[in-house]
Coordinates of C-alpha atoms and ligand atoms in Angstrom, one line a residue:
X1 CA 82.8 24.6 -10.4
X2 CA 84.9 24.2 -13.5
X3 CA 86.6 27.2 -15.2
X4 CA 89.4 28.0 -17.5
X5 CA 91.2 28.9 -14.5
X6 CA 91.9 25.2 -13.8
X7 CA 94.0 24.3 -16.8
X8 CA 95.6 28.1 -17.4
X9 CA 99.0 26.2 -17.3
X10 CA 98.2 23.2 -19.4
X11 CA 100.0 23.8 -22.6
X12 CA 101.3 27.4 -22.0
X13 CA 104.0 28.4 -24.6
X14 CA 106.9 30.3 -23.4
X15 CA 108.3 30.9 -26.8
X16 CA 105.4 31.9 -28.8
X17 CA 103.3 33.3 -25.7
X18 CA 99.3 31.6 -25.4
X19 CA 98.9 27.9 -25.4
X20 CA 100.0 25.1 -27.9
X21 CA 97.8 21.9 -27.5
X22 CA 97.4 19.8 -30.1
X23 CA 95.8 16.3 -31.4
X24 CA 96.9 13.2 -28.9
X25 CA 100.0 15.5 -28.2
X26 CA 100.7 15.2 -24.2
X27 CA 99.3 18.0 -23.5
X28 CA 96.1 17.6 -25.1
X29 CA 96.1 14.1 -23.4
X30 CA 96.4 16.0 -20.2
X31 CA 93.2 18.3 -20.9
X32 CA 91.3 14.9 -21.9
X33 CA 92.2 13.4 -18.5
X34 CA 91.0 16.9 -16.9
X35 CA 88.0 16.6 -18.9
X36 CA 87.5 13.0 -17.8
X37 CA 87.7 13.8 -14.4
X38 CA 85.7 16.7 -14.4
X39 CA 83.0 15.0 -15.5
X40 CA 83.4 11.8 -13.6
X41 CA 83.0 14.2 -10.9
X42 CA 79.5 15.1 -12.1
X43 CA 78.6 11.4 -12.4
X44 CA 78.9 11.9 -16.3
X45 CA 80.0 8.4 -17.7
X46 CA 82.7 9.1 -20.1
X47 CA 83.9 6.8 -23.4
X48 CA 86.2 7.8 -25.8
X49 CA 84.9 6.8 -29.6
X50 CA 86.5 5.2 -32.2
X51 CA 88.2 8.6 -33.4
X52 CA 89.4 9.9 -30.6
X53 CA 86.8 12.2 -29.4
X54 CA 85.5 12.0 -25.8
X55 CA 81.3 11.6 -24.8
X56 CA 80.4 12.4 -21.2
X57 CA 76.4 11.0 -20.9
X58 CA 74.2 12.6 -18.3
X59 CA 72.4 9.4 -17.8
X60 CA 72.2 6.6 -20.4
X61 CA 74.0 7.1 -23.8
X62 CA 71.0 6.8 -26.7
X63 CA 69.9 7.8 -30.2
X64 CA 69.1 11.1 -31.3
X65 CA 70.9 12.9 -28.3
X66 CA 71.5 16.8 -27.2
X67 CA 75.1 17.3 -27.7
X68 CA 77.0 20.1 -26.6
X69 CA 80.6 20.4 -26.3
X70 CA 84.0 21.7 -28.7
X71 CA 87.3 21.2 -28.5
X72 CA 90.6 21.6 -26.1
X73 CA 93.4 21.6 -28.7
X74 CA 94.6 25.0 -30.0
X75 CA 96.4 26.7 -33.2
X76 CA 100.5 26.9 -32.4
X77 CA 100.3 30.0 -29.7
X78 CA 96.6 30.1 -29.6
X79 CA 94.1 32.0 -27.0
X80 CA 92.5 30.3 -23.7
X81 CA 89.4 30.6 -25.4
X82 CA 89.0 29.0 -28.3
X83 CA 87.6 25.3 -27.3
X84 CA 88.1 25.5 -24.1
X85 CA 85.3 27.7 -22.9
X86 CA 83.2 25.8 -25.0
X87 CA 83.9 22.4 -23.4
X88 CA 83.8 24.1 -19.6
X89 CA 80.8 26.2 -20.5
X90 CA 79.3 22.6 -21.6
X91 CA 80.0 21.0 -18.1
X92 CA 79.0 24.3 -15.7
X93 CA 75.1 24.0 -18.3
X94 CA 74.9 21.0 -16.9
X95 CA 75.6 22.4 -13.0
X96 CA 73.3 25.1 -13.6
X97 CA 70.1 22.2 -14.9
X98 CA 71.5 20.0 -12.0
X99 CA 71.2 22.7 -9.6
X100 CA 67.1 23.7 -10.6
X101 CA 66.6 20.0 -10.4
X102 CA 66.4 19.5 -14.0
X103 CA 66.8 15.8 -15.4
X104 CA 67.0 15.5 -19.0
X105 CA 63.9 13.5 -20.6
X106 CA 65.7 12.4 -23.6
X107 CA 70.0 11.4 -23.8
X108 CA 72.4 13.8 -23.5
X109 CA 75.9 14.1 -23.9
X110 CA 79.1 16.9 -23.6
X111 CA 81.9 16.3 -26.1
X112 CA 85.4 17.1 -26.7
X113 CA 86.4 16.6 -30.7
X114 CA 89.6 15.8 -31.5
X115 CA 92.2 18.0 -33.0
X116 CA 90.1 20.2 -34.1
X117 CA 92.6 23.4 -35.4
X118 CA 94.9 20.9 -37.2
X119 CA 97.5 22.8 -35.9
X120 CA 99.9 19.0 -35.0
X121 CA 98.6 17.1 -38.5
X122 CA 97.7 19.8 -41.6
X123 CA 93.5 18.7 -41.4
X124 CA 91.1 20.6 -39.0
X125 CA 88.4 19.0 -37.5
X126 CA 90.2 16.1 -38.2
X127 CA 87.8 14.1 -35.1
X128 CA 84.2 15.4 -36.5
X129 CA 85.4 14.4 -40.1
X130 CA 86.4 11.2 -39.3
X131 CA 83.5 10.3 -37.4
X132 CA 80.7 11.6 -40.4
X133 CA 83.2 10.1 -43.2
X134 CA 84.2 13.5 -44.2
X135 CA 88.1 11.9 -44.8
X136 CA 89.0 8.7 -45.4
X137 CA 90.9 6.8 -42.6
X138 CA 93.7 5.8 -44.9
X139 CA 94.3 9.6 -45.8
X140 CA 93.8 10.6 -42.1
X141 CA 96.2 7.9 -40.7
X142 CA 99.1 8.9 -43.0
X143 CA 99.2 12.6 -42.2
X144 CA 102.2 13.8 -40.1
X145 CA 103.2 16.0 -38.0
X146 CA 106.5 18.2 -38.5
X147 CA 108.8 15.3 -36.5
X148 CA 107.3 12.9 -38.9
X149 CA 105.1 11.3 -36.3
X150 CA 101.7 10.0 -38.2
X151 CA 98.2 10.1 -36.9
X152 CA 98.3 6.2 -36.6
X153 CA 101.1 6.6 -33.9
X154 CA 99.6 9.4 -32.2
X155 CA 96.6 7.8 -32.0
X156 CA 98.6 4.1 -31.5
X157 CA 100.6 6.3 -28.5
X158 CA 96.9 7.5 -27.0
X159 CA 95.8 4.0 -26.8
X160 CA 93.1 4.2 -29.9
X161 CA 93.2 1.3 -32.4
X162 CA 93.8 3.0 -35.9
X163 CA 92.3 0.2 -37.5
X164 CA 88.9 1.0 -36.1
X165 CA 89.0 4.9 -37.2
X166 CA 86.9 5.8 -39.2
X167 CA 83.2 7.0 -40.7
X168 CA 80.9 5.6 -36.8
X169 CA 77.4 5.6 -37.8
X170 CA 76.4 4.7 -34.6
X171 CA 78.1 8.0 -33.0
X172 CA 76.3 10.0 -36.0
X173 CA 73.1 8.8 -35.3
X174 CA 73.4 9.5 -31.3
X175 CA 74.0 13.3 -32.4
X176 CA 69.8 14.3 -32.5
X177 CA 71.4 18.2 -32.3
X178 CA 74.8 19.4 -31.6
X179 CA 75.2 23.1 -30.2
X180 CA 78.5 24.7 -29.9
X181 CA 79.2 27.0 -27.0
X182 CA 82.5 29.2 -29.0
X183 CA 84.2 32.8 -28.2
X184 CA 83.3 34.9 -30.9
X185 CA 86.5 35.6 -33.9
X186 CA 85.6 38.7 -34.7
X187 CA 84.2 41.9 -33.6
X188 CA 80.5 41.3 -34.3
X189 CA 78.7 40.6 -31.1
X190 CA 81.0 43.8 -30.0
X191 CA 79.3 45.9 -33.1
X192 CA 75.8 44.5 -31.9
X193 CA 76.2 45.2 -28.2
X194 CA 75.3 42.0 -27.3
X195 CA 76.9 39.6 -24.7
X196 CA 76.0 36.1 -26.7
X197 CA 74.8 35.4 -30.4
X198 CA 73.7 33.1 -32.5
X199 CA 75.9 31.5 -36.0
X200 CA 74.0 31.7 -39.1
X201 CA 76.3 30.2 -41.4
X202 CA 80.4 29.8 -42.1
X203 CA 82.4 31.3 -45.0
X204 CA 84.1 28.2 -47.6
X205 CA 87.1 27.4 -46.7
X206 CA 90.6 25.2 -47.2
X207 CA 93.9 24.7 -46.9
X208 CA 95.9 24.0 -50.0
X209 CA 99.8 23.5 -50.1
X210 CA 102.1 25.0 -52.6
X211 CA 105.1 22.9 -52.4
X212 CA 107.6 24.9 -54.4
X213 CA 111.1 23.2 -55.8
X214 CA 114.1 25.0 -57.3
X215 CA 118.1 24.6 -56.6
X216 CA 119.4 24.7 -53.7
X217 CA 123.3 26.1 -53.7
X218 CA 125.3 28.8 -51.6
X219 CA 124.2 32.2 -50.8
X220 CA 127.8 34.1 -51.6
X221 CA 129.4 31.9 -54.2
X222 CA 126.2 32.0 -56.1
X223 CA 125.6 34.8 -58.7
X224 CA 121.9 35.9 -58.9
X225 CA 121.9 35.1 -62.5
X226 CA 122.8 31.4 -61.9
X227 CA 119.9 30.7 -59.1
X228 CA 116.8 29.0 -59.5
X229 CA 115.6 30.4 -55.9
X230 CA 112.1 28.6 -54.7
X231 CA 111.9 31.5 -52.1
X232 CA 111.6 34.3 -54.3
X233 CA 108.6 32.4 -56.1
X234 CA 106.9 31.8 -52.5
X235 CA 107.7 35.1 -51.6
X236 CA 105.2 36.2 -55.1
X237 CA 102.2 33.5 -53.9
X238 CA 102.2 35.3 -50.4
X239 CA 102.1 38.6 -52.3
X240 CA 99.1 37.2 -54.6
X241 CA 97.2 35.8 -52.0
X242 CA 96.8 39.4 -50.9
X243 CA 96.1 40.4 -54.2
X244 CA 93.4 37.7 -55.0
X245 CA 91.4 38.3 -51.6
X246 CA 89.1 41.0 -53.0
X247 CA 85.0 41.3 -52.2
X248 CA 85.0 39.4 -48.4
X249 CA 87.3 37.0 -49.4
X250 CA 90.0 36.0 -46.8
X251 CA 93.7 34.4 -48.0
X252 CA 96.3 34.0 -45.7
X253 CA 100.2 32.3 -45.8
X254 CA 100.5 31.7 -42.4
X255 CA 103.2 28.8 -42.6
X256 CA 106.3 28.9 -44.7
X257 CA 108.7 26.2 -44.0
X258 CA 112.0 26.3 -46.6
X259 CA 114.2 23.4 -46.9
X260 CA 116.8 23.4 -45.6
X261 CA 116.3 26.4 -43.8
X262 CA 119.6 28.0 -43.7
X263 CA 120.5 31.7 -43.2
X264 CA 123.5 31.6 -45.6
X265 CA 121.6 28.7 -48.0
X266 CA 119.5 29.1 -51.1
X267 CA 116.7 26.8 -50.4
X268 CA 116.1 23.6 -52.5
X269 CA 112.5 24.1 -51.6
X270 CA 109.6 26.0 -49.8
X271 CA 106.8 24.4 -49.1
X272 CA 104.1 27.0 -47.4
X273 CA 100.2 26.6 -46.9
X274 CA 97.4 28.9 -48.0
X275 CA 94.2 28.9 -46.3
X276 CA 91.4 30.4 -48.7
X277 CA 88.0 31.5 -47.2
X278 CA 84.8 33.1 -49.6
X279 CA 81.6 33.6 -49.5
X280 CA 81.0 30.4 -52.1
X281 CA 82.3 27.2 -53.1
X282 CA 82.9 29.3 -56.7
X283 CA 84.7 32.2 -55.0
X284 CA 87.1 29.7 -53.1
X285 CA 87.7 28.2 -56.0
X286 CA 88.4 31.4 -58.2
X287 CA 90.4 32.7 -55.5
X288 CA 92.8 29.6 -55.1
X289 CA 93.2 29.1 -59.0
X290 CA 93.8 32.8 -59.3
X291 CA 96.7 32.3 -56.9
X292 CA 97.6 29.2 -58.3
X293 CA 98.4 30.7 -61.6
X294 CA 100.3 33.4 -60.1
X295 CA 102.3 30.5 -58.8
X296 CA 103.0 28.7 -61.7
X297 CA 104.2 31.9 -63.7
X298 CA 106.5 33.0 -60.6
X299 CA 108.1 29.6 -60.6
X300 CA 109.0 29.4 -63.8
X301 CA 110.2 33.0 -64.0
X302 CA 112.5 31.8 -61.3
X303 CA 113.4 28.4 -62.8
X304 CA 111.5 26.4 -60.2
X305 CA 108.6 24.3 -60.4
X306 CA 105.2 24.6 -58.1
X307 CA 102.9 22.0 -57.2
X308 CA 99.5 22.8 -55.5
X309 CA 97.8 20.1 -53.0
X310 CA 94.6 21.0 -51.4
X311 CA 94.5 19.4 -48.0
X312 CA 91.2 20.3 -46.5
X313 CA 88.1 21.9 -47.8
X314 CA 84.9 22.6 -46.5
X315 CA 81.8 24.4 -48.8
X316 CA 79.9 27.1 -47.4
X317 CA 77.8 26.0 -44.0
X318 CA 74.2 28.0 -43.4
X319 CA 73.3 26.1 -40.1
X320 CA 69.5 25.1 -39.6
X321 CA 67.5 28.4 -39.8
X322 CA 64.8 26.9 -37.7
X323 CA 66.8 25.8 -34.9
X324 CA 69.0 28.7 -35.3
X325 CA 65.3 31.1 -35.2
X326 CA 64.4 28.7 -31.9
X327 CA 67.2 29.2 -29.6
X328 CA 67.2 33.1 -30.3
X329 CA 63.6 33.1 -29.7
X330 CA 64.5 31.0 -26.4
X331 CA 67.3 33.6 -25.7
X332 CA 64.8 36.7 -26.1
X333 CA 65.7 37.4 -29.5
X334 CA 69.9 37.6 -29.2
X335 CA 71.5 38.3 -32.8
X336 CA 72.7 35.4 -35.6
X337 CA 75.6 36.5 -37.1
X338 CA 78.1 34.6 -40.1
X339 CA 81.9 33.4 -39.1
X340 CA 84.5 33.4 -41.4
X341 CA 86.1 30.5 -38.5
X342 CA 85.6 26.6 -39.0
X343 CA 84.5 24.5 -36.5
X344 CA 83.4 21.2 -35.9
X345 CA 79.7 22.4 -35.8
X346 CA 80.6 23.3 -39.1
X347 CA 81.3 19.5 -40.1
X348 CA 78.4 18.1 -38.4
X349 CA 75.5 20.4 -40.2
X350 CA 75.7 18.2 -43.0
X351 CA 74.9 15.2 -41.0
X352 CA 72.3 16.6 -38.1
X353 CA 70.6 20.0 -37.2
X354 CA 73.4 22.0 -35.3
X355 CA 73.4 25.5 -33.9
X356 CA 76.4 27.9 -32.3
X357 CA 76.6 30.4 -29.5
X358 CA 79.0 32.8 -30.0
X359 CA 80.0 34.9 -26.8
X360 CA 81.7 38.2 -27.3
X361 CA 85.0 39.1 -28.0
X362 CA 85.9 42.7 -26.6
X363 CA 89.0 42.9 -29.5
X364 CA 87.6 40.5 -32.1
X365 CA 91.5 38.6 -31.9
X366 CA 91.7 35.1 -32.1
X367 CA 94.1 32.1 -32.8
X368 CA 96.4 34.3 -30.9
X369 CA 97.3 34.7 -27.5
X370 CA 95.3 38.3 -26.9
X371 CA 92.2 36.3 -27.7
X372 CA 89.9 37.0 -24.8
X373 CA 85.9 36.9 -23.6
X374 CA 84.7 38.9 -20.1
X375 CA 84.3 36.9 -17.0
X376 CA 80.3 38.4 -17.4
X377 CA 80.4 37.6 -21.1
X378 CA 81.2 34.1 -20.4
X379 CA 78.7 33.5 -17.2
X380 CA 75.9 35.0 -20.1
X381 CA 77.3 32.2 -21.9
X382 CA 76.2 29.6 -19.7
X383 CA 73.3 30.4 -18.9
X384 CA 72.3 30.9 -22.7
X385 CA 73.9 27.4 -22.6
X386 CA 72.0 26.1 -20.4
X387 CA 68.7 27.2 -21.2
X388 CA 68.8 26.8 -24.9
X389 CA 69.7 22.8 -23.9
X390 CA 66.9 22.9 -21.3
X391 CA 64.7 23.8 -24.0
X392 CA 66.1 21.3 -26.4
X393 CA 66.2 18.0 -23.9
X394 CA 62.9 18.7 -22.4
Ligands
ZN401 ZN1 87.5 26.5 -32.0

């Protein structure tokens, strides 16, 4: 047996309450080891690729395998959930075949991506995109994290080579179909009554930073006239991104980090991140220039400059309707419903025909502590798990 039970402490965060694990970090190392070992256990043979993510082979590692598997690495203060059940609900599919006997006819495989929120280095699903080219190496290896510690270090620190990362054909072309097991974000299996779904597709989406530069000077001696304040001009993008989300679209500013963060200081600068999510690559794009603009008018208003880097993007994912149709069909029928969440499924559909199980979330939270599935919801899970990869490695 392998549950979320067994790593409820790894990671937990006393400050911001849930769990912070992230990329190569030493907790995340931690839940690899666990992951390791819980599959040794199972007699799974377990390498780590060139990019950091983990592959445990029931039997003999091949072309064109079932994968299933997600991630262990969580948003700052994130839920138990997210990842997690997908990776244990991975190994206790493969107890429930073992246990009718079953041996899998073709190769098959579990696997944990890397740093998959990009909550330690700014880029989600930075394992999946490095493995299917979808970021360069270079660009990957200089991101940092907020002590200034690059991805070549981590990685360096977790024993991977950095000069090997990169685009791995021969890991693409072991990937026959990828299903990801995932807790639901969102109250739409709740709506539906139904224990376990199906994805049908995932909203665009980026992150883009607004790094915002003014004057930075002292908050009494300084006359309001006088200051060229980069916080008030943040302050009128958070305010925009609310405007511009209209129609379904989603903008957030969920990070705002002023320099050099004083209470009594005018900042010299604010840099803060805006993730952008629509229905289209055109309605992204609208909604990020729309704020954009409001950016550039608020910082000059306030005698600052703005610059805007987009970081991440991915385009609108509609996941293979005839796989999607089959495992419903194999699952009498369960509904397929959109996400507006990324994942690494969501990377991978442009490479190989991939599917997602969504179990149901009672509140709908997620990247937050409160995220939660039922103990039932989760065993429905597995077996939905289990039986849609029976089907699928027959
Ligand atoms: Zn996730």
């Amino acid at each position: 047996m392998t549950s979320l039970a067994d790593i409820a402490g790894v990671g937990a965060d006393p400050r911001r309450g849930g769990y912070s694990r992230h990329g190569f970090d030493r907790v995340e190392l931690e839940l690899r080891t666990w992951f390791t070992e819980e599959a040794t256990r199972r007699g799974l043979d377990v390498e780590c690729d060139r990019n950091g993510n983990l592959w445990a082979w029931w039997g003999p590692p091949g072309d064109g395998a079932v994968v299933t598997g997600s991630h262990l690495d969580s948003v700052p203060g994130g839920g138990a959930f997210d990842g997690p059940l997908g990776v244990v609900s991975a190994l206790e599919a493969v107890d429930v075949l073992r246990a009718k006997g079953f041996v899998p006819s073709k190769p098959f495989a579990v696997v944990v991506f890397a740093e998959e929120e990009g909550g330690r280095f700014g880029v989600a699903c930075l394992g999946s995109r490095l493995l299917t080219g979808a970021i360069a190496p270079e660009a990957a290896l200089r991101l940092s994290d907020s002590d200034g510690v690059t991805v070549a270090e981590a990685m360096a620190a977790a024993g991977l080579d950095p000069a090997l990362v990169g685009p791995d054909a021969v890991a693409l072309r072991r990937i026959g179909v990828f299903v990801e097991l995932h807790v639901e974000q969102g109250r739409g299996l709740v709506d539906l009554g139904a224990a376990v779904g199906v994805a049908s597709s995932i909203l665009a989406h980026g992150r883009w930073r607004f790094s915002v530069r003014g004057e930075g000077n002292h908050a009494g001696a300084t006359l309001m006239v006088d200051r060229r304040d980069p916080m008030i001009a943040a302050a009128r993008v958070v305010l925009a991104a609310r405007q511009a989300a209209t129609s379904g679209a989603r903008a957030t500013v969920g990070k705002l980090v002023p320099n050099p963060g004083g209470t009594n200081v005018i900042p010299s600068s604010v840099d803060l991140w805006l993730d952008a999510r629509a229905e289209d690559d055109a309605r992204t794009r609208a909604v990020v220039e729309e704020i954009s603009a409001a950016a550039s008018a608020a910082a000059a208003e306030e005698g600052c400059s703005v610059t805007v880097t987009e970081e991440s993007y991915g385009d609108t994912v509609v996941f293979d309707a005839a796989l999607r149709d089959s495992l419903s069909g194999v699952l009498g029928g369960v509904p397929a419903l959109p996400t507006g969440a990324g994942h690494d499924a969501g990377i991978l559909a442009g490479h190989v025909p991939t599917a997602m199980l969504f179990v149901r979330n009672p509140t709908g939270v997620s990247h937050a502590p409160q995220e939660h599935a039922e103990p039932d919801d989760c065993a429905a899970g597995v077996v939905a798990l289990a039986a849609v990869l029976e089907e699928l490695v027959r």
